[in-house]
Amino acid sequence: MSVYETPAEDSLGELVAVPEPGAVTVIIPSFNESGNVRELLHRITESVPSRLPCEVIFVDDSTDDTPQVVAEAAQDCPFPVSVIHREVPVGGLGGAVVEGIKAATSEWVVVMDADLQHPPSLVPELIATGEASGSDLVVASRYTKGGSRAGLAGGYRIAVSRASTWLTKGLFPRALRGISDPMSGFFALRRALVATDELRPLGYKILMELAVRSEPQKVAEVPFVFQDRFAGESKSTAREGMRFLRHLVELRTSRPLWRMIAFGLIGLTGFVPNLLALYGLTAAGMHYLPAEIVANQFGVAWNFLLIEVLLFRTRRHGHVLSRVSRFALLANADLVLRIPLIALLVGTWGMSVLPATAVALLLTFVLRFAGTEALVYTKRKLVPAAG
């Protein structure tokens, strides 16, 4: 990681006085946006420092000359500009924003894109709204009165944006209450609100991560018109879409109850490969008892794949073969335990078969979930630093 910091200079190359620290830190995550940098800094210069002191931090994951272009363009800016260049883009755009928040010096932080689809002229209004309303978070929204998604080109992208908004608000109705545009990448927040060590960013929807994990006490919105991209191409891809869905699952299952519900839903999907394999094996002439055992492994493999990718991505420690073997052992132990448990409930406690089966299924499911968390996907223990 490298950092460039450029003091402001006037047109004659002489240093000029700038307020520091600024009243707002503008954080701009960037990836190959060299064609937008000069115009972006020019528009920030026109609209922000005359109304409130500021500093700008680019957190850059580029493979082009974006950091050099920022350093050159910053010479004309009447405010501090720095670049944090990341060789490894951990967490994607969201991870870049977290790096920027760690480096910020101001009470307020504004996050915006580098492509000029977010108008810099709105930065002072975001801060003024936050101060006037006593809010911890102020979202620039395309979906509140006066806002527009005009720069979101194409019916497909509009449909995806709307569907993502509905899905997100449906999954987090309380955490996102008062936020009409949780997909927005343009917002202001009080830096004291954020405990960066608790964030687990994945991909480009960092507002959702901040709102759900940081739980701001009060939220305000400012309408804005989503602009056309100034230069370059959109970084929105199908891969980013999949990262967004994984991020949704991780956020929703961050608490044990929701994790157990997701674990159960994934387990239910395992019946499909299980039954298909059982049908194929018995149709091929295998006796149903060994076919049941073999078919169960198809369900185990399917469940492991989904749990590994969707549910416990951040807790995958050790070799994958070790996790597979432990998960398979627990899943098959569930099968072996269930029959004696049903016999005990029926023979000793006098329960009928169907209620006993339901109780056994519930108990073994809870035990399998607890065992998976405790034995397969354990939380990594922090080792205290020496000295």
PDB file of N, CA and C in Angstrom, residues 77-141:
ATOM      1  N   CYS A  77      -5.491  22.105  -6.427  1.00  0.00           N
ATOM      2  CA  CYS A  77      -6.616  22.063  -5.485  1.00  0.00           C
ATOM      3  C   CYS A  77      -6.309  22.849  -4.206  1.00  0.00           C
ATOM      4  N   PRO A  78      -7.231  23.664  -3.736  1.00  0.00           N
ATOM      5  CA  PRO A  78      -7.027  24.432  -2.494  1.00  0.00           C
ATOM      6  C   PRO A  78      -7.399  23.636  -1.241  1.00  0.00           C
ATOM      7  N   PHE A  79      -7.140  22.358  -1.252  1.00  0.00           N
ATOM      8  CA  PHE A  79      -7.404  21.491  -0.099  1.00  0.00           C
ATOM      9  C   PHE A  79      -6.472  20.289  -0.206  1.00  0.00           C
ATOM     10  N   PRO A  80      -6.214  19.591   0.909  1.00  0.00           N
ATOM     11  CA  PRO A  80      -5.329  18.424   0.870  1.00  0.00           C
ATOM     12  C   PRO A  80      -5.962  17.280   0.065  1.00  0.00           C
ATOM     13  N   VAL A  81      -5.165  16.644  -0.754  1.00  0.00           N
ATOM     14  CA  VAL A  81      -5.588  15.477  -1.534  1.00  0.00           C
ATOM     15  C   VAL A  81      -4.573  14.360  -1.299  1.00  0.00           C
ATOM     16  N   SER A  82      -5.049  13.191  -0.969  1.00  0.00           N
ATOM     17  CA  SER A  82      -4.135  12.061  -0.789  1.00  0.00           C
ATOM     18  C   SER A  82      -4.642  10.855  -1.546  1.00  0.00           C
ATOM     19  N   VAL A  83      -3.736   9.945  -1.854  1.00  0.00           N
ATOM     20  CA  VAL A  83      -4.074   8.699  -2.544  1.00  0.00           C
ATOM     21  C   VAL A  83      -3.556   7.529  -1.733  1.00  0.00           C
ATOM     22  N   ILE A  84      -4.424   6.625  -1.402  1.00  0.00           N
ATOM     23  CA  ILE A  84      -4.017   5.359  -0.795  1.00  0.00           C
ATOM     24  C   ILE A  84      -4.173   4.303  -1.890  1.00  0.00           C
ATOM     25  N   HIS A  85      -3.058   3.807  -2.399  1.00  0.00           N
ATOM     26  CA  HIS A  85      -3.124   2.800  -3.462  1.00  0.00           C
ATOM     27  C   HIS A  85      -2.981   1.406  -2.859  1.00  0.00           C
ATOM     28  N   ARG A  86      -3.960   0.556  -3.119  1.00  0.00           N
ATOM     29  CA  ARG A  86      -3.965  -0.796  -2.566  1.00  0.00           C
ATOM     30  C   ARG A  86      -3.530  -1.787  -3.643  1.00  0.00           C
ATOM     31  N   GLU A  87      -2.481  -2.535  -3.358  1.00  0.00           N
ATOM     32  CA  GLU A  87      -2.044  -3.566  -4.299  1.00  0.00           C
ATOM     33  C   GLU A  87      -3.016  -4.744  -4.301  1.00  0.00           C
ATOM     34  N   VAL A  88      -3.606  -5.018  -3.122  1.00  0.00           N
ATOM     35  CA  VAL A  88      -4.593  -6.097  -2.997  1.00  0.00           C
ATOM     36  C   VAL A  88      -5.916  -5.467  -2.585  1.00  0.00           C
ATOM     37  N   PRO A  89      -6.936  -5.498  -3.465  1.00  0.00           N
ATOM     38  CA  PRO A  89      -8.204  -4.812  -3.181  1.00  0.00           C
ATOM     39  C   PRO A  89      -9.131  -5.609  -2.270  1.00  0.00           C
ATOM     40  N   VAL A  90      -8.730  -5.795  -1.032  1.00  0.00           N
ATOM     41  CA  VAL A  90      -9.512  -6.591  -0.078  1.00  0.00           C
ATOM     42  C   VAL A  90     -10.877  -5.943   0.149  1.00  0.00           C
ATOM     43  N   GLY A  91     -11.944  -6.731  -0.036  1.00  0.00           N
ATOM     44  CA  GLY A  91     -13.300  -6.225   0.192  1.00  0.00           C
ATOM     45  C   GLY A  91     -13.866  -5.400  -0.941  1.00  0.00           C
ATOM     46  N   GLY A  92     -13.106  -5.252  -2.048  1.00  0.00           N
ATOM     47  CA  GLY A  92     -13.604  -4.482  -3.184  1.00  0.00           C
ATOM     48  C   GLY A  92     -13.806  -3.022  -2.832  1.00  0.00           C
ATOM     49  N   LEU A  93     -14.797  -2.405  -3.463  1.00  0.00           N
ATOM     50  CA  LEU A  93     -15.073  -0.985  -3.224  1.00  0.00           C
ATOM     51  C   LEU A  93     -15.406  -0.725  -1.759  1.00  0.00           C
ATOM     52  N   GLY A  94     -16.166  -1.624  -1.155  1.00  0.00           N
ATOM     53  CA  GLY A  94     -16.506  -1.449   0.258  1.00  0.00           C
ATOM     54  C   GLY A  94     -15.274  -1.439   1.140  1.00  0.00           C
ATOM     55  N   GLY A  95     -14.318  -2.330   0.850  1.00  0.00           N
ATOM     56  CA  GLY A  95     -13.074  -2.355   1.600  1.00  0.00           C
ATOM     57  C   GLY A  95     -12.278  -1.071   1.417  1.00  0.00           C
ATOM     58  N   ALA A  96     -12.342  -0.496   0.204  1.00  0.00           N
ATOM     59  CA  ALA A  96     -11.659   0.774  -0.057  1.00  0.00           C
ATOM     60  C   ALA A  96     -12.252   1.890   0.797  1.00  0.00           C
ATOM     61  N   VAL A  97     -13.574   1.916   0.918  1.00  0.00           N
ATOM     62  CA  VAL A  97     -14.226   2.943   1.735  1.00  0.00           C
ATOM     63  C   VAL A  97     -13.798   2.815   3.198  1.00  0.00           C
ATOM     64  N   VAL A  98     -13.713   1.589   3.699  1.00  0.00           N
ATOM     65  CA  VAL A  98     -13.286   1.384   5.086  1.00  0.00           C
ATOM     66  C   VAL A  98     -11.862   1.900   5.287  1.00  0.00           C
ATOM     67  N   GLU A  99     -10.972   1.653   4.323  1.00  0.00           N
ATOM     68  CA  GLU A  99      -9.606   2.189   4.407  1.00  0.00           C
ATOM     69  C   GLU A  99      -9.632   3.714   4.471  1.00  0.00           C
ATOM     70  N   GLY A 100     -10.505   4.310   3.662  1.00  0.00           N
ATOM     71  CA  GLY A 100     -10.622   5.766   3.657  1.00  0.00           C
ATOM     72  C   GLY A 100     -11.118   6.314   4.984  1.00  0.00           C
ATOM     73  N   ILE A 101     -12.102   5.642   5.578  1.00  0.00           N
ATOM     74  CA  ILE A 101     -12.637   6.083   6.874  1.00  0.00           C
ATOM     75  C   ILE A 101     -11.540   6.029   7.934  1.00  0.00           C
ATOM     76  N   LYS A 102     -10.708   4.997   7.894  1.00  0.00           N
ATOM     77  CA  LYS A 102      -9.615   4.884   8.864  1.00  0.00           C
ATOM     78  C   LYS A 102      -8.630   6.042   8.737  1.00  0.00           C
ATOM     79  N   ALA A 103      -8.452   6.521   7.492  1.00  0.00           N
ATOM     80  CA  ALA A 103      -7.475   7.594   7.255  1.00  0.00           C
ATOM     81  C   ALA A 103      -8.063   8.991   7.420  1.00  0.00           C
ATOM     82  N   ALA A 104      -9.398   9.107   7.519  1.00  0.00           N
ATOM     83  CA  ALA A 104     -10.054  10.418   7.578  1.00  0.00           C
ATOM     84  C   ALA A 104      -9.719  11.141   8.879  1.00  0.00           C
ATOM     85  N   THR A 105      -9.712  12.479   8.808  1.00  0.00           N
ATOM     86  CA  THR A 105      -9.425  13.298   9.993  1.00  0.00           C
ATOM     87  C   THR A 105     -10.611  14.154  10.412  1.00  0.00           C
ATOM     88  N   SER A 106     -11.689  14.137   9.639  1.00  0.00           N
ATOM     89  CA  SER A 106     -12.810  15.041   9.880  1.00  0.00           C
ATOM     90  C   SER A 106     -13.928  14.362  10.656  1.00  0.00           C
ATOM     91  N   GLU A 107     -14.774  15.188  11.246  1.00  0.00           N
ATOM     92  CA  GLU A 107     -15.943  14.652  11.944  1.00  0.00           C
ATOM     93  C   GLU A 107     -16.896  13.992  10.961  1.00  0.00           C
ATOM     94  N   TRP A 108     -17.070  14.625   9.799  1.00  0.00           N
ATOM     95  CA  TRP A 108     -17.956  14.093   8.771  1.00  0.00           C
ATOM     96  C   TRP A 108     -17.156  13.460   7.640  1.00  0.00           C
ATOM     97  N   VAL A 109     -17.705  12.379   7.106  1.00  0.00           N
ATOM     98  CA  VAL A 109     -17.135  11.696   5.951  1.00  0.00           C
ATOM     99  C   VAL A 109     -18.202  11.621   4.869  1.00  0.00           C
ATOM    100  N   VAL A 110     -17.839  11.960   3.640  1.00  0.00           N
ATOM    101  CA  VAL A 110     -18.723  11.785   2.493  1.00  0.00           C
ATOM    102  C   VAL A 110     -18.105  10.758   1.562  1.00  0.00           C
ATOM    103  N   VAL A 111     -18.889   9.770   1.170  1.00  0.00           N
ATOM    104  CA  VAL A 111     -18.442   8.745   0.219  1.00  0.00           C
ATOM    105  C   VAL A 111     -19.115   9.013  -1.118  1.00  0.00           C
ATOM    106  N   MET A 112     -18.329   9.023  -2.183  1.00  0.00           N
ATOM    107  CA  MET A 112     -18.886   9.238  -3.517  1.00  0.00           C
ATOM    108  C   MET A 112     -18.033   8.523  -4.550  1.00  0.00           C
ATOM    109  N   ASP A 113     -18.628   8.231  -5.709  1.00  0.00           N
ATOM    110  CA  ASP A 113     -17.904   7.560  -6.781  1.00  0.00           C
ATOM    111  C   ASP A 113     -17.010   8.530  -7.533  1.00  0.00           C
ATOM    112  N   ALA A 114     -16.069   7.966  -8.285  1.00  0.00           N
ATOM    113  CA  ALA A 114     -15.108   8.785  -9.033  1.00  0.00           C
ATOM    114  C   ALA A 114     -15.580   9.115 -10.439  1.00  0.00           C
ATOM    115  N   ASP A 115     -16.729   8.600 -10.850  1.00  0.00           N
ATOM    116  CA  ASP A 115     -17.132   8.727 -12.258  1.00  0.00           C
ATOM    117  C   ASP A 115     -18.038   9.926 -12.535  1.00  0.00           C
ATOM    118  N   LEU A 116     -18.271  10.780 -11.513  1.00  0.00           N
ATOM    119  CA  LEU A 116     -19.080  11.998 -11.629  1.00  0.00           C
ATOM    120  C   LEU A 116     -20.570  11.735 -11.804  1.00  0.00           C
ATOM    121  N   GLN A 117     -21.012  10.522 -11.525  1.00  0.00           N
ATOM    122  CA  GLN A 117     -22.451  10.274 -11.494  1.00  0.00           C
ATOM    123  C   GLN A 117     -23.057  10.813 -10.201  1.00  0.00           C
ATOM    124  N   HIS A 118     -22.202  11.058  -9.223  1.00  0.00           N
ATOM    125  CA  HIS A 118     -22.607  11.714  -7.978  1.00  0.00           C
ATOM    126  C   HIS A 118     -22.128  13.161  -8.030  1.00  0.00           C
ATOM    127  N   PRO A 119     -23.023  14.140  -8.043  1.00  0.00           N
ATOM    128  CA  PRO A 119     -22.616  15.543  -8.193  1.00  0.00           C
ATOM    129  C   PRO A 119     -21.907  16.081  -6.951  1.00  0.00           C
ATOM    130  N   PRO A 120     -20.650  16.514  -7.071  1.00  0.00           N
ATOM    131  CA  PRO A 120     -19.915  17.068  -5.914  1.00  0.00           C
ATOM    132  C   PRO A 120     -20.592  18.276  -5.295  1.00  0.00           C
ATOM    133  N   SER A 121     -21.385  19.000  -6.069  1.00  0.00           N
ATOM    134  CA  SER A 121     -22.064  20.192  -5.539  1.00  0.00           C
ATOM    135  C   SER A 121     -23.003  19.866  -4.393  1.00  0.00           C
ATOM    136  N   LEU A 122     -23.349  18.592  -4.242  1.00  0.00           N
ATOM    137  CA  LEU A 122     -24.287  18.193  -3.189  1.00  0.00           C
ATOM    138  C   LEU A 122     -23.588  17.938  -1.849  1.00  0.00           C
ATOM    139  N   VAL A 123     -22.267  17.860  -1.858  1.00  0.00           N
ATOM    140  CA  VAL A 123     -21.535  17.535  -0.623  1.00  0.00           C
ATOM    141  C   VAL A 123     -21.868  18.495   0.520  1.00  0.00           C
ATOM    142  N   PRO A 124     -21.806  19.833   0.315  1.00  0.00           N
ATOM    143  CA  PRO A 124     -22.153  20.738   1.435  1.00  0.00           C
ATOM    144  C   PRO A 124     -23.579  20.554   1.940  1.00  0.00           C
ATOM    145  N   GLU A 125     -24.509  20.237   1.036  1.00  0.00           N
ATOM    146  CA  GLU A 125     -25.896  20.058   1.464  1.00  0.00           C
ATOM    147  C   GLU A 125     -26.054  18.804   2.325  1.00  0.00           C
ATOM    148  N   LEU A 126     -25.315  17.760   2.002  1.00  0.00           N
ATOM    149  CA  LEU A 126     -25.365  16.544   2.821  1.00  0.00           C
ATOM    150  C   LEU A 126     -24.928  16.845   4.250  1.00  0.00           C
ATOM    151  N   ILE A 127     -23.833  17.593   4.393  1.00  0.00           N
ATOM    152  CA  ILE A 127     -23.328  17.920   5.729  1.00  0.00           C
ATOM    153  C   ILE A 127     -24.288  18.865   6.453  1.00  0.00           C
ATOM    154  N   ALA A 128     -24.792  19.872   5.732  1.00  0.00           N
ATOM    155  CA  ALA A 128     -25.719  20.835   6.345  1.00  0.00           C
ATOM    156  C   ALA A 128     -26.979  20.132   6.830  1.00  0.00           C
ATOM    157  N   THR A 129     -27.477  19.179   6.048  1.00  0.00           N
ATOM    158  CA  THR A 129     -28.671  18.423   6.440  1.00  0.00           C
ATOM    159  C   THR A 129     -28.403  17.597   7.686  1.00  0.00           C
ATOM    160  N   GLY A 130     -27.223  16.974   7.743  1.00  0.00           N
ATOM    161  CA  GLY A 130     -26.869  16.179   8.915  1.00  0.00           C
ATOM    162  C   GLY A 130     -26.773  17.023  10.170  1.00  0.00           C
ATOM    163  N   GLU A 131     -26.147  18.190  10.053  1.00  0.00           N
ATOM    164  CA  GLU A 131     -26.004  19.078  11.208  1.00  0.00           C
ATOM    165  C   GLU A 131     -27.357  19.626  11.658  1.00  0.00           C
ATOM    166  N   ALA A 132     -28.176  20.042  10.689  1.00  0.00           N
ATOM    167  CA  ALA A 132     -29.474  20.639  11.039  1.00  0.00           C
ATOM    168  C   ALA A 132     -30.426  19.634  11.669  1.00  0.00           C
ATOM    169  N   SER A 133     -30.365  18.379  11.210  1.00  0.00           N
ATOM    170  CA  SER A 133     -31.314  17.370  11.690  1.00  0.00           C
ATOM    171  C   SER A 133     -30.762  16.534  12.835  1.00  0.00           C
ATOM    172  N   GLY A 134     -29.459  16.680  13.123  1.00  0.00           N
ATOM    173  CA  GLY A 134     -28.837  15.864  14.159  1.00  0.00           C
ATOM    174  C   GLY A 134     -28.697  14.411  13.747  1.00  0.00           C
ATOM    175  N   SER A 135     -28.590  14.159  12.446  1.00  0.00           N
ATOM    176  CA  SER A 135     -28.511  12.790  11.931  1.00  0.00           C
ATOM    177  C   SER A 135     -27.078  12.266  11.965  1.00  0.00           C
ATOM    178  N   ASP A 136     -26.966  10.957  12.071  1.00  0.00           N
ATOM    179  CA  ASP A 136     -25.664  10.296  12.003  1.00  0.00           C
ATOM    180  C   ASP A 136     -25.312   9.918  10.565  1.00  0.00           C
ATOM    181  N   LEU A 137     -26.346   9.745   9.740  1.00  0.00           N
ATOM    182  CA  LEU A 137     -26.168   9.296   8.359  1.00  0.00           C
ATOM    183  C   LEU A 137     -27.107  10.089   7.468  1.00  0.00           C
ATOM    184  N   VAL A 138     -26.576  10.610   6.360  1.00  0.00           N
ATOM    185  CA  VAL A 138     -27.383  11.346   5.391  1.00  0.00           C
ATOM    186  C   VAL A 138     -27.158  10.701   4.023  1.00  0.00           C
ATOM    187  N   VAL A 139     -28.235  10.204   3.430  1.00  0.00           N
ATOM    188  CA  VAL A 139     -28.144   9.465   2.173  1.00  0.00           C
ATOM    189  C   VAL A 139     -28.617  10.332   1.023  1.00  0.00           C
ATOM    190  N   ALA A 140     -27.813  10.411  -0.033  1.00  0.00           N
ATOM    191  CA  ALA A 140     -28.260  11.031  -1.274  1.00  0.00           C
ATOM    192  C   ALA A 140     -29.085   9.995  -2.020  1.00  0.00           C
ATOM    193  N   SER A 141     -30.378  10.259  -2.175  1.00  0.00           N
ATOM    194  CA  SER A 141     -31.307   9.251  -2.681  1.00  0.00           C
ATOM    195  C   SER A 141     -31.859   9.605  -4.059  1.00  0.00           C
TER     196      SER A 141
END
